[in-house]
Amino acid sequence: MVLFSIMATAELTRPAAPSEDPKQPVVVFENVSISFDRNEVLRDISFKVMPGESRIVLGPAGCGKSVLLKLANGLLRPDSGRIFVFGNEIDVMPEEELFKLRDRIGMVFQEGALFDSMTVRDNVAYRLIEEHASAEDINRRVLEVLRFVELEHTIDKYPSELSGGMRRRVAIARAIVSKPDLLLYDSPTGGLDPITSTTIIELVVKQRDVSHTSSLLVTHRLQDAFTMATHYFDQQQNKMVPLPDGQLDPQTSFLMLHDRKLVFDGTTEELVHSTDPFIKDYLE
Ligand SMILES: Nc1ncnc2c1ncn2[C@@H]1O[C@H](COP(=O)(O)OP(=O)(O)OP(=O)(O)O)[C@@H](O)[C@H]1O
């Protein structure tokens, strides 16, 4: 296993997105539990996401990582506990208010989940159309995000004409089109080969370092997680590069779920040095 040196400097700390109060958590889970048909999936989960932070959610298959993301955008409601997003308690929020709140949240679903019958343009524009943005604004913004994910040339194609990696890029473009303050990524590299996965993580890191958007990212690939923790996006070189001197990104940290509970909440350094037998086993 690779061990990393502690980030000694504060200058790599990213600022909060301009619309955010840097001291107010973007997401707070307080003692959240949820069951389906008496099958308890999450028990007493508490954690925070601060502005500009990327929190990577790890854990074995079926441990509730997707459920946690769905709780964070109000698609599921907890049985007990409280969830705050942008300071609003969402577990008691009426559906129409949740709808408005979700305008500030971008979600990249498992497998991308694009609309197959729509072109790339319409997939990406979907949310802006729902928000009744003007045709001119929609065009401009769709082109802007497709350029960001380097897929401008696919604008008139259908998802079936794209590779798996391209479809994920479109899914990311669709999630960021309305400039969200929180991004929820559900296994953005799931089912992709390692090389394509790295290009998707490079895009996630680019989004993180260019827009400073807070995020929760579920992944099955430890490699993705450690790439995010050890790299940054260099805008001059227009590529992702390792942080100097083996440093770690101070705003990328980890949550680990196991057997319904949150068994880890901490930094990369703390994770790799954990003496917990389950975590050691998981990392190996
Ligand atoms: N809407 C639902 N109704 C009933 N059970 C559900 C529902 N959503 C999730 N579950 C159950 O909750 C558990 C956790 O599911 P979840 O998809 O969150 O796991 P995960 O950690 O994301 O898994 P994976 O790593 O395989 O993607 C599973 O047992 C699943 O069957």
PDB file of C-alpha atoms and ligand atoms in Angstrom:
ATOM      1  CA  MET A   1       0.000   0.000   0.000  1.00  0.00           C
ATOM      2  CA  VAL A   2       1.233   3.517  -0.784  1.00  0.00           C
ATOM      3  CA  LEU A   3       1.633   5.821   2.192  1.00  0.00           C
ATOM      4  CA  PHE A   4       1.395   9.546   1.777  1.00  0.00           C
ATOM      5  CA  SER A   5       3.046  12.409   3.556  1.00  0.00           C
ATOM      6  CA  ILE A   6       0.900  14.881   5.444  1.00  0.00           C
ATOM      7  CA  MET A   7      -0.133  18.032   3.645  1.00  0.00           C
ATOM      8  CA  ALA A   8       1.926  20.633   5.434  1.00  0.00           C
ATOM      9  CA  THR A   9       0.657  23.772   3.764  1.00  0.00           C
ATOM     10  CA  ALA A  10      -2.664  25.527   3.762  1.00  0.00           C
ATOM     11  CA  GLU A  11      -2.268  27.211   0.384  1.00  0.00           C
ATOM     12  CA  LEU A  12      -3.813  24.308  -1.475  1.00  0.00           C
ATOM     13  CA  THR A  13      -7.056  24.802   0.398  1.00  0.00           C
ATOM     14  CA  ARG A  14      -9.652  25.723  -2.181  1.00  0.00           C
ATOM     15  CA  PRO A  15     -11.967  28.638  -1.522  1.00  0.00           C
ATOM     16  CA  ALA A  16     -15.674  28.002  -1.103  1.00  0.00           C
ATOM     17  CA  ALA A  17     -17.814  28.613  -4.173  1.00  0.00           C
ATOM     18  CA  PRO A  18     -18.705  32.316  -4.217  1.00  0.00           C
ATOM     19  CA  SER A  19     -22.354  31.673  -3.331  1.00  0.00           C
ATOM     20  CA  GLU A  20     -21.435  29.864  -0.136  1.00  0.00           C
ATOM     21  CA  ASP A  21     -20.751  30.873   3.433  1.00  0.00           C
ATOM     22  CA  PRO A  22     -17.421  29.127   4.060  1.00  0.00           C
ATOM     23  CA  LYS A  23     -18.422  28.270   7.631  1.00  0.00           C
ATOM     24  CA  GLN A  24     -21.844  26.789   6.935  1.00  0.00           C
ATOM     25  CA  PRO A  25     -21.839  23.067   6.177  1.00  0.00           C
ATOM     26  CA  VAL A  26     -23.325  22.213   2.787  1.00  0.00           C
ATOM     27  CA  VAL A  27     -24.621  18.859   4.049  1.00  0.00           C
ATOM     28  CA  VAL A  28     -25.196  17.635   7.598  1.00  0.00           C
ATOM     29  CA  PHE A  29     -26.424  14.153   8.523  1.00  0.00           C
ATOM     30  CA  GLU A  30     -27.446  13.871  12.181  1.00  0.00           C
ATOM     31  CA  ASN A  31     -28.066  10.336  13.487  1.00  0.00           C
ATOM     32  CA  VAL A  32     -29.736   9.239  10.262  1.00  0.00           C
ATOM     33  CA  SER A  33     -31.238   5.751  10.002  1.00  0.00           C
ATOM     34  CA  ILE A  34     -33.243   4.155   7.204  1.00  0.00           C
ATOM     35  CA  SER A  35     -34.756   0.712   6.663  1.00  0.00           C
ATOM     36  CA  PHE A  36     -36.602  -0.900   3.765  1.00  0.00           C
ATOM     37  CA  ASP A  37     -39.210  -3.469   4.790  1.00  0.00           C
ATOM     38  CA  ARG A  38     -37.585  -3.892   8.189  1.00  0.00           C
ATOM     39  CA  ASN A  39     -34.192  -4.356   6.552  1.00  0.00           C
ATOM     40  CA  GLU A  40     -32.074  -1.672   8.203  1.00  0.00           C
ATOM     41  CA  VAL A  41     -29.616  -0.242   5.646  1.00  0.00           C
ATOM     42  CA  LEU A  42     -28.135   2.748   7.492  1.00  0.00           C
ATOM     43  CA  ARG A  43     -27.993   3.223  11.266  1.00  0.00           C
ATOM     44  CA  ASP A  44     -27.222   6.395  13.152  1.00  0.00           C
ATOM     45  CA  ILE A  45     -25.140   8.036  10.416  1.00  0.00           C
ATOM     46  CA  SER A  46     -23.670  11.475  11.212  1.00  0.00           C
ATOM     47  CA  PHE A  47     -21.217  13.489   9.097  1.00  0.00           C
ATOM     48  CA  LYS A  48     -20.769  16.883   7.429  1.00  0.00           C
ATOM     49  CA  VAL A  49     -19.668  18.207   4.069  1.00  0.00           C
ATOM     50  CA  MET A  50     -18.123  21.682   4.328  1.00  0.00           C
ATOM     51  CA  PRO A  51     -17.989  24.125   1.375  1.00  0.00           C
ATOM     52  CA  GLY A  52     -15.378  23.127  -1.169  1.00  0.00           C
ATOM     53  CA  GLU A  53     -14.932  19.655   0.311  1.00  0.00           C
ATOM     54  CA  SER A  54     -14.985  16.411  -1.656  1.00  0.00           C
ATOM     55  CA  ARG A  55     -16.099  13.546   0.561  1.00  0.00           C
ATOM     56  CA  ILE A  56     -15.490  10.118  -0.913  1.00  0.00           C
ATOM     57  CA  VAL A  57     -17.877   7.392   0.223  1.00  0.00           C
ATOM     58  CA  LEU A  58     -16.407   3.890   0.344  1.00  0.00           C
ATOM     59  CA  GLY A  59     -17.827   0.562   1.446  1.00  0.00           C
ATOM     60  CA  PRO A  60     -18.693  -2.936   0.262  1.00  0.00           C
ATOM     61  CA  ALA A  61     -21.390  -3.596  -2.349  1.00  0.00           C
ATOM     62  CA  GLY A  62     -24.899  -3.113  -1.011  1.00  0.00           C
ATOM     63  CA  CYS A  63     -23.851  -1.257   2.151  1.00  0.00           C
ATOM     64  CA  GLY A  64     -26.023   1.772   1.425  1.00  0.00           C
ATOM     65  CA  LYS A  65     -23.763   4.193  -0.477  1.00  0.00           C
ATOM     66  CA  SER A  66     -26.397   5.015  -3.123  1.00  0.00           C
ATOM     67  CA  VAL A  67     -29.056   5.262  -0.421  1.00  0.00           C
ATOM     68  CA  LEU A  68     -26.893   7.835   1.358  1.00  0.00           C
ATOM     69  CA  LEU A  69     -26.717   9.983  -1.816  1.00  0.00           C
ATOM     70  CA  LYS A  70     -30.471   9.682  -2.359  1.00  0.00           C
ATOM     71  CA  LEU A  71     -31.032  10.820   1.244  1.00  0.00           C
ATOM     72  CA  ALA A  72     -28.774  13.818   0.576  1.00  0.00           C
ATOM     73  CA  ASN A  73     -30.948  15.104  -2.249  1.00  0.00           C
ATOM     74  CA  GLY A  74     -34.265  14.177  -0.668  1.00  0.00           C
ATOM     75  CA  LEU A  75     -35.122  11.334  -3.063  1.00  0.00           C
ATOM     76  CA  LEU A  76     -35.404   9.183   0.077  1.00  0.00           C
ATOM     77  CA  ARG A  77     -36.447  10.288   3.555  1.00  0.00           C
ATOM     78  CA  PRO A  78     -34.869   8.870   6.714  1.00  0.00           C
ATOM     79  CA  ASP A  79     -36.868   6.933   9.311  1.00  0.00           C
ATOM     80  CA  SER A  80     -35.091   8.882  12.027  1.00  0.00           C
ATOM     81  CA  GLY A  81     -32.441  11.558  12.314  1.00  0.00           C
ATOM     82  CA  ARG A  82     -32.131  14.899  10.529  1.00  0.00           C
ATOM     83  CA  ILE A  83     -30.548  15.958   7.234  1.00  0.00           C
ATOM     84  CA  PHE A  84     -29.622  19.545   6.439  1.00  0.00           C
ATOM     85  CA  VAL A  85     -28.623  20.740   2.967  1.00  0.00           C
ATOM     86  CA  PHE A  86     -27.532  24.384   2.520  1.00  0.00           C
ATOM     87  CA  GLY A  87     -28.831  24.940   6.063  1.00  0.00           C
ATOM     88  CA  ASN A  88     -32.342  23.662   5.297  1.00  0.00           C
ATOM     89  CA  GLU A  89     -33.730  20.610   7.058  1.00  0.00           C
ATOM     90  CA  ILE A  90     -34.740  18.488   4.084  1.00  0.00           C
ATOM     91  CA  ASP A  91     -36.202  15.464   5.882  1.00  0.00           C
ATOM     92  CA  VAL A  92     -39.273  17.531   6.774  1.00  0.00           C
ATOM     93  CA  MET A  93     -39.365  19.647   3.628  1.00  0.00           C
ATOM     94  CA  PRO A  94     -42.464  19.598   1.403  1.00  0.00           C
ATOM     95  CA  GLU A  95     -41.848  18.099  -2.048  1.00  0.00           C
ATOM     96  CA  GLU A  96     -42.230  21.396  -3.944  1.00  0.00           C
ATOM     97  CA  GLU A  97     -39.562  23.042  -1.787  1.00  0.00           C
ATOM     98  CA  LEU A  98     -37.295  20.026  -2.295  1.00  0.00           C
ATOM     99  CA  PHE A  99     -37.787  20.497  -6.008  1.00  0.00           C
ATOM    100  CA  LYS A 100     -36.409  24.029  -5.766  1.00  0.00           C
ATOM    101  CA  LEU A 101     -33.553  22.955  -3.531  1.00  0.00           C
ATOM    102  CA  ARG A 102     -32.550  20.296  -6.059  1.00  0.00           C
ATOM    103  CA  ASP A 103     -31.878  23.104  -8.558  1.00  0.00           C
ATOM    104  CA  ARG A 104     -28.714  23.637  -6.521  1.00  0.00           C
ATOM    105  CA  ILE A 105     -27.717  19.966  -6.560  1.00  0.00           C
ATOM    106  CA  GLY A 106     -26.198  18.098  -9.513  1.00  0.00           C
ATOM    107  CA  MET A 107     -26.460  14.318  -9.524  1.00  0.00           C
ATOM    108  CA  VAL A 108     -24.452  11.898 -11.632  1.00  0.00           C
ATOM    109  CA  PHE A 109     -26.421   8.659 -11.411  1.00  0.00           C
ATOM    110  CA  GLN A 110     -24.946   5.157 -11.592  1.00  0.00           C
ATOM    111  CA  GLU A 111     -24.165   4.238 -15.213  1.00  0.00           C
ATOM    112  CA  GLY A 112     -24.806   7.860 -16.228  1.00  0.00           C
ATOM    113  CA  ALA A 113     -28.532   7.238 -16.789  1.00  0.00           C
ATOM    114  CA  LEU A 114     -28.902   9.394 -19.917  1.00  0.00           C
ATOM    115  CA  PHE A 115     -32.172   9.678 -21.828  1.00  0.00           C
ATOM    116  CA  ASP A 116     -31.546   7.380 -24.817  1.00  0.00           C
ATOM    117  CA  SER A 117     -34.141   9.026 -27.061  1.00  0.00           C
ATOM    118  CA  MET A 118     -32.598  12.489 -26.672  1.00  0.00           C
ATOM    119  CA  THR A 119     -29.494  13.958 -28.280  1.00  0.00           C
ATOM    120  CA  VAL A 120     -26.521  14.985 -26.194  1.00  0.00           C
ATOM    121  CA  ARG A 121     -27.685  18.607 -26.501  1.00  0.00           C
ATOM    122  CA  ASP A 122     -31.149  17.792 -25.107  1.00  0.00           C
ATOM    123  CA  ASN A 123     -29.778  15.545 -22.362  1.00  0.00           C
ATOM    124  CA  VAL A 124     -27.468  18.303 -21.182  1.00  0.00           C
ATOM    125  CA  ALA A 125     -30.075  21.052 -21.623  1.00  0.00           C
ATOM    126  CA  TYR A 126     -32.785  19.102 -19.773  1.00  0.00           C
ATOM    127  CA  ARG A 127     -32.606  20.926 -16.480  1.00  0.00           C
ATOM    128  CA  LEU A 128     -32.303  24.372 -18.079  1.00  0.00           C
ATOM    129  CA  ILE A 129     -35.395  23.653 -20.185  1.00  0.00           C
ATOM    130  CA  GLU A 130     -37.246  22.643 -17.009  1.00  0.00           C
ATOM    131  CA  GLU A 131     -36.143  25.926 -15.444  1.00  0.00           C
ATOM    132  CA  HIS A 132     -37.531  27.809 -18.493  1.00  0.00           C
ATOM    133  CA  ALA A 133     -34.182  29.366 -19.369  1.00  0.00           C
ATOM    134  CA  SER A 134     -34.124  31.297 -22.665  1.00  0.00           C
ATOM    135  CA  ALA A 135     -33.093  29.436 -25.841  1.00  0.00           C
ATOM    136  CA  GLU A 136     -30.043  31.674 -26.114  1.00  0.00           C
ATOM    137  CA  ASP A 137     -28.915  30.953 -22.536  1.00  0.00           C
ATOM    138  CA  ILE A 138     -29.512  27.236 -23.011  1.00  0.00           C
ATOM    139  CA  ASN A 139     -27.407  27.145 -26.185  1.00  0.00           C
ATOM    140  CA  ARG A 140     -24.586  29.109 -24.645  1.00  0.00           C
ATOM    141  CA  ARG A 141     -24.461  27.093 -21.449  1.00  0.00           C
ATOM    142  CA  VAL A 142     -24.786  23.692 -23.166  1.00  0.00           C
ATOM    143  CA  LEU A 143     -21.867  24.555 -25.456  1.00  0.00           C
ATOM    144  CA  GLU A 144     -19.870  25.824 -22.481  1.00  0.00           C
ATOM    145  CA  VAL A 145     -20.258  22.607 -20.462  1.00  0.00           C
ATOM    146  CA  LEU A 146     -19.738  20.346 -23.463  1.00  0.00           C
ATOM    147  CA  ARG A 147     -16.496  22.226 -24.113  1.00  0.00           C
ATOM    148  CA  PHE A 148     -15.591  21.713 -20.433  1.00  0.00           C
ATOM    149  CA  VAL A 149     -16.010  17.941 -20.774  1.00  0.00           C
ATOM    150  CA  GLU A 150     -14.376  18.054 -24.240  1.00  0.00           C
ATOM    151  CA  LEU A 151     -17.388  16.693 -26.078  1.00  0.00           C
ATOM    152  CA  GLU A 152     -18.569  19.670 -28.112  1.00  0.00           C
ATOM    153  CA  HIS A 153     -18.411  17.594 -31.284  1.00  0.00           C
ATOM    154  CA  THR A 154     -20.986  15.092 -29.981  1.00  0.00           C
ATOM    155  CA  ILE A 155     -23.759  17.654 -29.469  1.00  0.00           C
ATOM    156  CA  ASP A 156     -26.088  16.174 -32.114  1.00  0.00           C
ATOM    157  CA  LYS A 157     -25.352  12.529 -31.342  1.00  0.00           C
ATOM    158  CA  TYR A 158     -27.489  10.103 -29.362  1.00  0.00           C
ATOM    159  CA  PRO A 159     -26.140   8.277 -26.280  1.00  0.00           C
ATOM    160  CA  SER A 160     -26.076   4.967 -28.208  1.00  0.00           C
ATOM    161  CA  GLU A 161     -23.517   6.487 -30.605  1.00  0.00           C
ATOM    162  CA  LEU A 162     -21.093   7.269 -27.763  1.00  0.00           C
ATOM    163  CA  SER A 163     -18.556   5.148 -25.893  1.00  0.00           C
ATOM    164  CA  GLY A 164     -19.134   4.346 -22.198  1.00  0.00           C
ATOM    165  CA  GLY A 165     -16.615   6.985 -21.137  1.00  0.00           C
ATOM    166  CA  MET A 166     -18.236   9.629 -23.352  1.00  0.00           C
ATOM    167  CA  ARG A 167     -21.646   8.855 -21.885  1.00  0.00           C
ATOM    168  CA  ARG A 168     -20.263   9.450 -18.389  1.00  0.00           C
ATOM    169  CA  ARG A 169     -18.822  12.780 -19.543  1.00  0.00           C
ATOM    170  CA  VAL A 170     -22.230  13.773 -20.865  1.00  0.00           C
ATOM    171  CA  ALA A 171     -23.765  12.747 -17.517  1.00  0.00           C
ATOM    172  CA  ILE A 172     -21.287  15.036 -15.754  1.00  0.00           C
ATOM    173  CA  ALA A 173     -22.045  17.863 -18.202  1.00  0.00           C
ATOM    174  CA  ARG A 174     -25.747  17.396 -17.476  1.00  0.00           C
ATOM    175  CA  ALA A 175     -25.116  17.522 -13.719  1.00  0.00           C
ATOM    176  CA  ILE A 176     -23.047  20.720 -13.835  1.00  0.00           C
ATOM    177  CA  VAL A 177     -25.055  22.631 -16.456  1.00  0.00           C
ATOM    178  CA  SER A 178     -26.961  24.676 -13.867  1.00  0.00           C
ATOM    179  CA  LYS A 179     -23.806  25.449 -11.859  1.00  0.00           C
ATOM    180  CA  PRO A 180     -24.832  23.460  -8.755  1.00  0.00           C
ATOM    181  CA  ASP A 181     -23.450  24.185  -5.293  1.00  0.00           C
ATOM    182  CA  LEU A 182     -23.351  20.461  -4.464  1.00  0.00           C
ATOM    183  CA  LEU A 183     -22.499  17.515  -6.708  1.00  0.00           C
ATOM    184  CA  LEU A 184     -23.459  13.939  -5.900  1.00  0.00           C
ATOM    185  CA  TYR A 185     -21.560  11.354  -7.933  1.00  0.00           C
ATOM    186  CA  ASP A 186     -22.823   7.769  -7.731  1.00  0.00           C
ATOM    187  CA  SER A 187     -19.983   5.509  -8.916  1.00  0.00           C
ATOM    188  CA  PRO A 188     -19.020   7.720 -11.877  1.00  0.00           C
ATOM    189  CA  THR A 189     -16.464   5.152 -13.068  1.00  0.00           C
ATOM    190  CA  GLY A 190     -18.542   2.023 -12.398  1.00  0.00           C
ATOM    191  CA  GLY A 191     -18.244  -0.492 -15.236  1.00  0.00           C
ATOM    192  CA  LEU A 192     -15.504   1.431 -17.061  1.00  0.00           C
ATOM    193  CA  ASP A 193     -12.018   0.119 -17.838  1.00  0.00           C
ATOM    194  CA  PRO A 194      -9.158   1.534 -15.724  1.00  0.00           C
ATOM    195  CA  ILE A 195      -7.877   3.948 -18.399  1.00  0.00           C
ATOM    196  CA  THR A 196     -11.315   5.416 -19.123  1.00  0.00           C
ATOM    197  CA  SER A 197     -11.976   5.569 -15.364  1.00  0.00           C
ATOM    198  CA  THR A 198      -8.896   7.736 -14.931  1.00  0.00           C
ATOM    199  CA  THR A 199     -10.128  10.149 -17.623  1.00  0.00           C
ATOM    200  CA  ILE A 200     -13.444  10.452 -15.759  1.00  0.00           C
ATOM    201  CA  ILE A 201     -11.691  11.065 -12.442  1.00  0.00           C
ATOM    202  CA  GLU A 202      -9.562  13.696 -14.194  1.00  0.00           C
ATOM    203  CA  LEU A 203     -12.796  15.411 -15.168  1.00  0.00           C
ATOM    204  CA  VAL A 204     -14.134  15.173 -11.602  1.00  0.00           C
ATOM    205  CA  VAL A 205     -10.872  16.704 -10.319  1.00  0.00           C
ATOM    206  CA  LYS A 206     -11.046  19.414 -13.007  1.00  0.00           C
ATOM    207  CA  GLN A 207     -14.590  20.277 -11.939  1.00  0.00           C
ATOM    208  CA  ARG A 208     -13.507  20.288  -8.282  1.00  0.00           C
ATOM    209  CA  ASP A 209     -10.493  22.529  -8.846  1.00  0.00           C
ATOM    210  CA  VAL A 210     -12.025  24.913 -11.384  1.00  0.00           C
ATOM    211  CA  SER A 211     -15.443  25.440  -9.763  1.00  0.00           C
ATOM    212  CA  HIS A 212     -14.725  24.464  -6.122  1.00  0.00           C
ATOM    213  CA  THR A 213     -18.057  22.662  -5.935  1.00  0.00           C
ATOM    214  CA  SER A 214     -18.661  20.637  -2.775  1.00  0.00           C
ATOM    215  CA  SER A 215     -19.274  16.976  -3.489  1.00  0.00           C
ATOM    216  CA  LEU A 216     -20.098  13.535  -2.193  1.00  0.00           C
ATOM    217  CA  LEU A 217     -18.657  10.840  -4.431  1.00  0.00           C
ATOM    218  CA  VAL A 218     -19.359   7.135  -4.151  1.00  0.00           C
ATOM    219  CA  THR A 219     -16.783   4.837  -5.641  1.00  0.00           C
ATOM    220  CA  HIS A 220     -15.912   1.139  -5.675  1.00  0.00           C
ATOM    221  CA  ARG A 221     -12.450   1.897  -7.024  1.00  0.00           C
ATOM    222  CA  LEU A 222      -9.891   2.819  -4.396  1.00  0.00           C
ATOM    223  CA  GLN A 223      -7.644   3.956  -7.216  1.00  0.00           C
ATOM    224  CA  ASP A 224     -10.176   6.709  -8.076  1.00  0.00           C
ATOM    225  CA  ALA A 225     -10.292   7.816  -4.472  1.00  0.00           C
ATOM    226  CA  PHE A 226      -6.536   8.021  -4.065  1.00  0.00           C
ATOM    227  CA  THR A 227      -6.128   9.772  -7.423  1.00  0.00           C
ATOM    228  CA  MET A 228      -8.533  12.450  -6.190  1.00  0.00           C
ATOM    229  CA  ALA A 229      -6.627  12.753  -2.915  1.00  0.00           C
ATOM    230  CA  THR A 230      -3.185  13.017  -4.514  1.00  0.00           C
ATOM    231  CA  HIS A 231      -3.782  15.065  -7.699  1.00  0.00           C
ATOM    232  CA  TYR A 232      -4.985  18.495  -8.744  1.00  0.00           C
ATOM    233  CA  PHE A 233      -6.020  19.999 -12.040  1.00  0.00           C
ATOM    234  CA  ASP A 234      -3.368  22.302 -13.482  1.00  0.00           C
ATOM    235  CA  GLN A 235      -5.249  24.848 -15.592  1.00  0.00           C
ATOM    236  CA  GLN A 236      -2.085  26.023 -17.373  1.00  0.00           C
ATOM    237  CA  GLN A 237      -1.212  22.542 -18.564  1.00  0.00           C
ATOM    238  CA  ASN A 238      -4.916  21.664 -18.912  1.00  0.00           C
ATOM    239  CA  LYS A 239      -4.389  18.319 -17.231  1.00  0.00           C
ATOM    240  CA  MET A 240      -4.473  16.559 -13.888  1.00  0.00           C
ATOM    241  CA  VAL A 241      -1.065  16.281 -12.220  1.00  0.00           C
ATOM    242  CA  PRO A 242       0.183  14.884  -8.890  1.00  0.00           C
ATOM    243  CA  LEU A 243       0.366  17.316  -5.990  1.00  0.00           C
ATOM    244  CA  PRO A 244       3.989  18.259  -5.344  1.00  0.00           C
ATOM    245  CA  ASP A 245       6.129  16.356  -2.833  1.00  0.00           C
ATOM    246  CA  GLY A 246       3.560  13.619  -2.283  1.00  0.00           C
ATOM    247  CA  GLN A 247       1.145  16.081  -0.682  1.00  0.00           C
ATOM    248  CA  LEU A 248      -2.507  15.271  -0.146  1.00  0.00           C
ATOM    249  CA  ASP A 249      -5.488  17.379  -1.096  1.00  0.00           C
ATOM    250  CA  PRO A 250      -6.686  18.725   2.269  1.00  0.00           C
ATOM    251  CA  GLN A 251     -10.289  19.020   1.126  1.00  0.00           C
ATOM    252  CA  THR A 252     -10.662  15.463  -0.082  1.00  0.00           C
ATOM    253  CA  SER A 253     -11.585  13.157   2.773  1.00  0.00           C
ATOM    254  CA  PHE A 254     -13.312   9.868   3.367  1.00  0.00           C
ATOM    255  CA  LEU A 255     -16.421   8.233   4.755  1.00  0.00           C
ATOM    256  CA  MET A 256     -16.669   4.464   4.987  1.00  0.00           C
ATOM    257  CA  LEU A 257     -19.839   2.463   5.507  1.00  0.00           C
ATOM    258  CA  HIS A 258     -19.914  -1.079   6.784  1.00  0.00           C
ATOM    259  CA  ASP A 259     -22.634  -3.192   8.321  1.00  0.00           C
ATOM    260  CA  ARG A 260     -25.124  -0.262   8.373  1.00  0.00           C
ATOM    261  CA  LYS A 261     -22.759   2.028  10.246  1.00  0.00           C
ATOM    262  CA  LEU A 262     -20.304   4.784   9.426  1.00  0.00           C
ATOM    263  CA  VAL A 263     -17.040   3.115  10.421  1.00  0.00           C
ATOM    264  CA  PHE A 264     -14.710   5.878   9.244  1.00  0.00           C
ATOM    265  CA  ASP A 265     -14.896   9.669   8.828  1.00  0.00           C
ATOM    266  CA  GLY A 266     -11.532  11.305   8.303  1.00  0.00           C
ATOM    267  CA  THR A 267      -8.629  12.359   6.144  1.00  0.00           C
ATOM    268  CA  THR A 268      -6.674  10.326   3.601  1.00  0.00           C
ATOM    269  CA  GLU A 269      -3.771  10.196   6.040  1.00  0.00           C
ATOM    270  CA  GLU A 270      -6.005   8.840   8.810  1.00  0.00           C
ATOM    271  CA  LEU A 271      -7.557   6.326   6.438  1.00  0.00           C
ATOM    272  CA  VAL A 272      -4.310   4.826   5.220  1.00  0.00           C
ATOM    273  CA  HIS A 273      -2.971   4.629   8.766  1.00  0.00           C
ATOM    274  CA  SER A 274      -6.134   3.209  10.288  1.00  0.00           C
ATOM    275  CA  THR A 275      -5.580   0.191  12.512  1.00  0.00           C
ATOM    276  CA  ASP A 276      -9.211  -0.917  12.228  1.00  0.00           C
ATOM    277  CA  PRO A 277      -9.065  -4.507  10.902  1.00  0.00           C
ATOM    278  CA  PHE A 278     -12.030  -4.012   8.542  1.00  0.00           C
ATOM    279  CA  ILE A 279     -10.544  -0.844   7.030  1.00  0.00           C
ATOM    280  CA  LYS A 280      -7.084  -2.401   6.683  1.00  0.00           C
ATOM    281  CA  ASP A 281      -8.627  -5.382   4.963  1.00  0.00           C
ATOM    282  CA  TYR A 282     -10.734  -3.157   2.677  1.00  0.00           C
ATOM    283  CA  LEU A 283      -7.715  -1.102   1.629  1.00  0.00           C
ATOM    284  CA  GLU A 284      -5.697  -4.183   0.828  1.00  0.00           C
TER     285      GLU A 284
HETATM  286  N1  LIG B   1     -35.885   1.723  -2.803  1.00  0.00           N
HETATM  287  C1  LIG B   1     -35.453   0.623  -2.171  1.00  0.00           C
HETATM  288  N2  LIG B   1     -36.305  -0.300  -1.714  1.00  0.00           N
HETATM  289  C2  LIG B   1     -35.885  -1.405  -1.055  1.00  0.00           C
HETATM  290  N3  LIG B   1     -34.585  -1.671  -0.803  1.00  0.00           N
HETATM  291  C3  LIG B   1     -33.686  -0.781  -1.227  1.00  0.00           C
HETATM  292  C4  LIG B   1     -34.061   0.413  -1.931  1.00  0.00           C
HETATM  293  N4  LIG B   1     -32.937   1.117  -2.235  1.00  0.00           N
HETATM  294  C5  LIG B   1     -31.911   0.394  -1.726  1.00  0.00           C
HETATM  295  N5  LIG B   1     -32.356  -0.731  -1.133  1.00  0.00           N
HETATM  296  C6  LIG B   1     -31.527  -1.733  -0.470  1.00  0.00           C
HETATM  297  O1  LIG B   1     -30.602  -1.037   0.346  1.00  0.00           O
HETATM  298  C7  LIG B   1     -29.347  -1.701   0.359  1.00  0.00           C
HETATM  299  C8  LIG B   1     -28.242  -0.723  -0.015  1.00  0.00           C
HETATM  300  O2  LIG B   1     -28.381  -0.365  -1.383  1.00  0.00           O
HETATM  301  P1  LIG B   1     -27.405   0.652  -2.099  1.00  0.00           P
HETATM  302  O3  LIG B   1     -27.799   0.672  -3.539  1.00  0.00           O
HETATM  303  O4  LIG B   1     -27.412   1.946  -1.387  1.00  0.00           O
HETATM  304  O5  LIG B   1     -25.999  -0.031  -1.895  1.00  0.00           O
HETATM  305  P2  LIG B   1     -24.589   0.433  -2.465  1.00  0.00           P
HETATM  306  O6  LIG B   1     -23.642   0.472  -1.329  1.00  0.00           O
HETATM  307  O7  LIG B   1     -24.745   1.672  -3.270  1.00  0.00           O
HETATM  308  O8  LIG B   1     -24.282  -0.818  -3.419  1.00  0.00           O
HETATM  309  P3  LIG B   1     -23.332  -0.948  -4.686  1.00  0.00           P
HETATM  310  O9  LIG B   1     -21.930  -0.751  -4.173  1.00  0.00           O
HETATM  311  O10 LIG B   1     -23.570  -2.358  -5.133  1.00  0.00           O
HETATM  312  O11 LIG B   1     -23.759   0.088  -5.690  1.00  0.00           O
HETATM  313  C9  LIG B   1     -29.472  -2.866  -0.605  1.00  0.00           C
HETATM  314  O12 LIG B   1     -29.748  -4.026   0.154  1.00  0.00           O
HETATM  315  C10 LIG B   1     -30.660  -2.507  -1.455  1.00  0.00           C
HETATM  316  O13 LIG B   1     -31.315  -3.645  -1.921  1.00  0.00           O
END
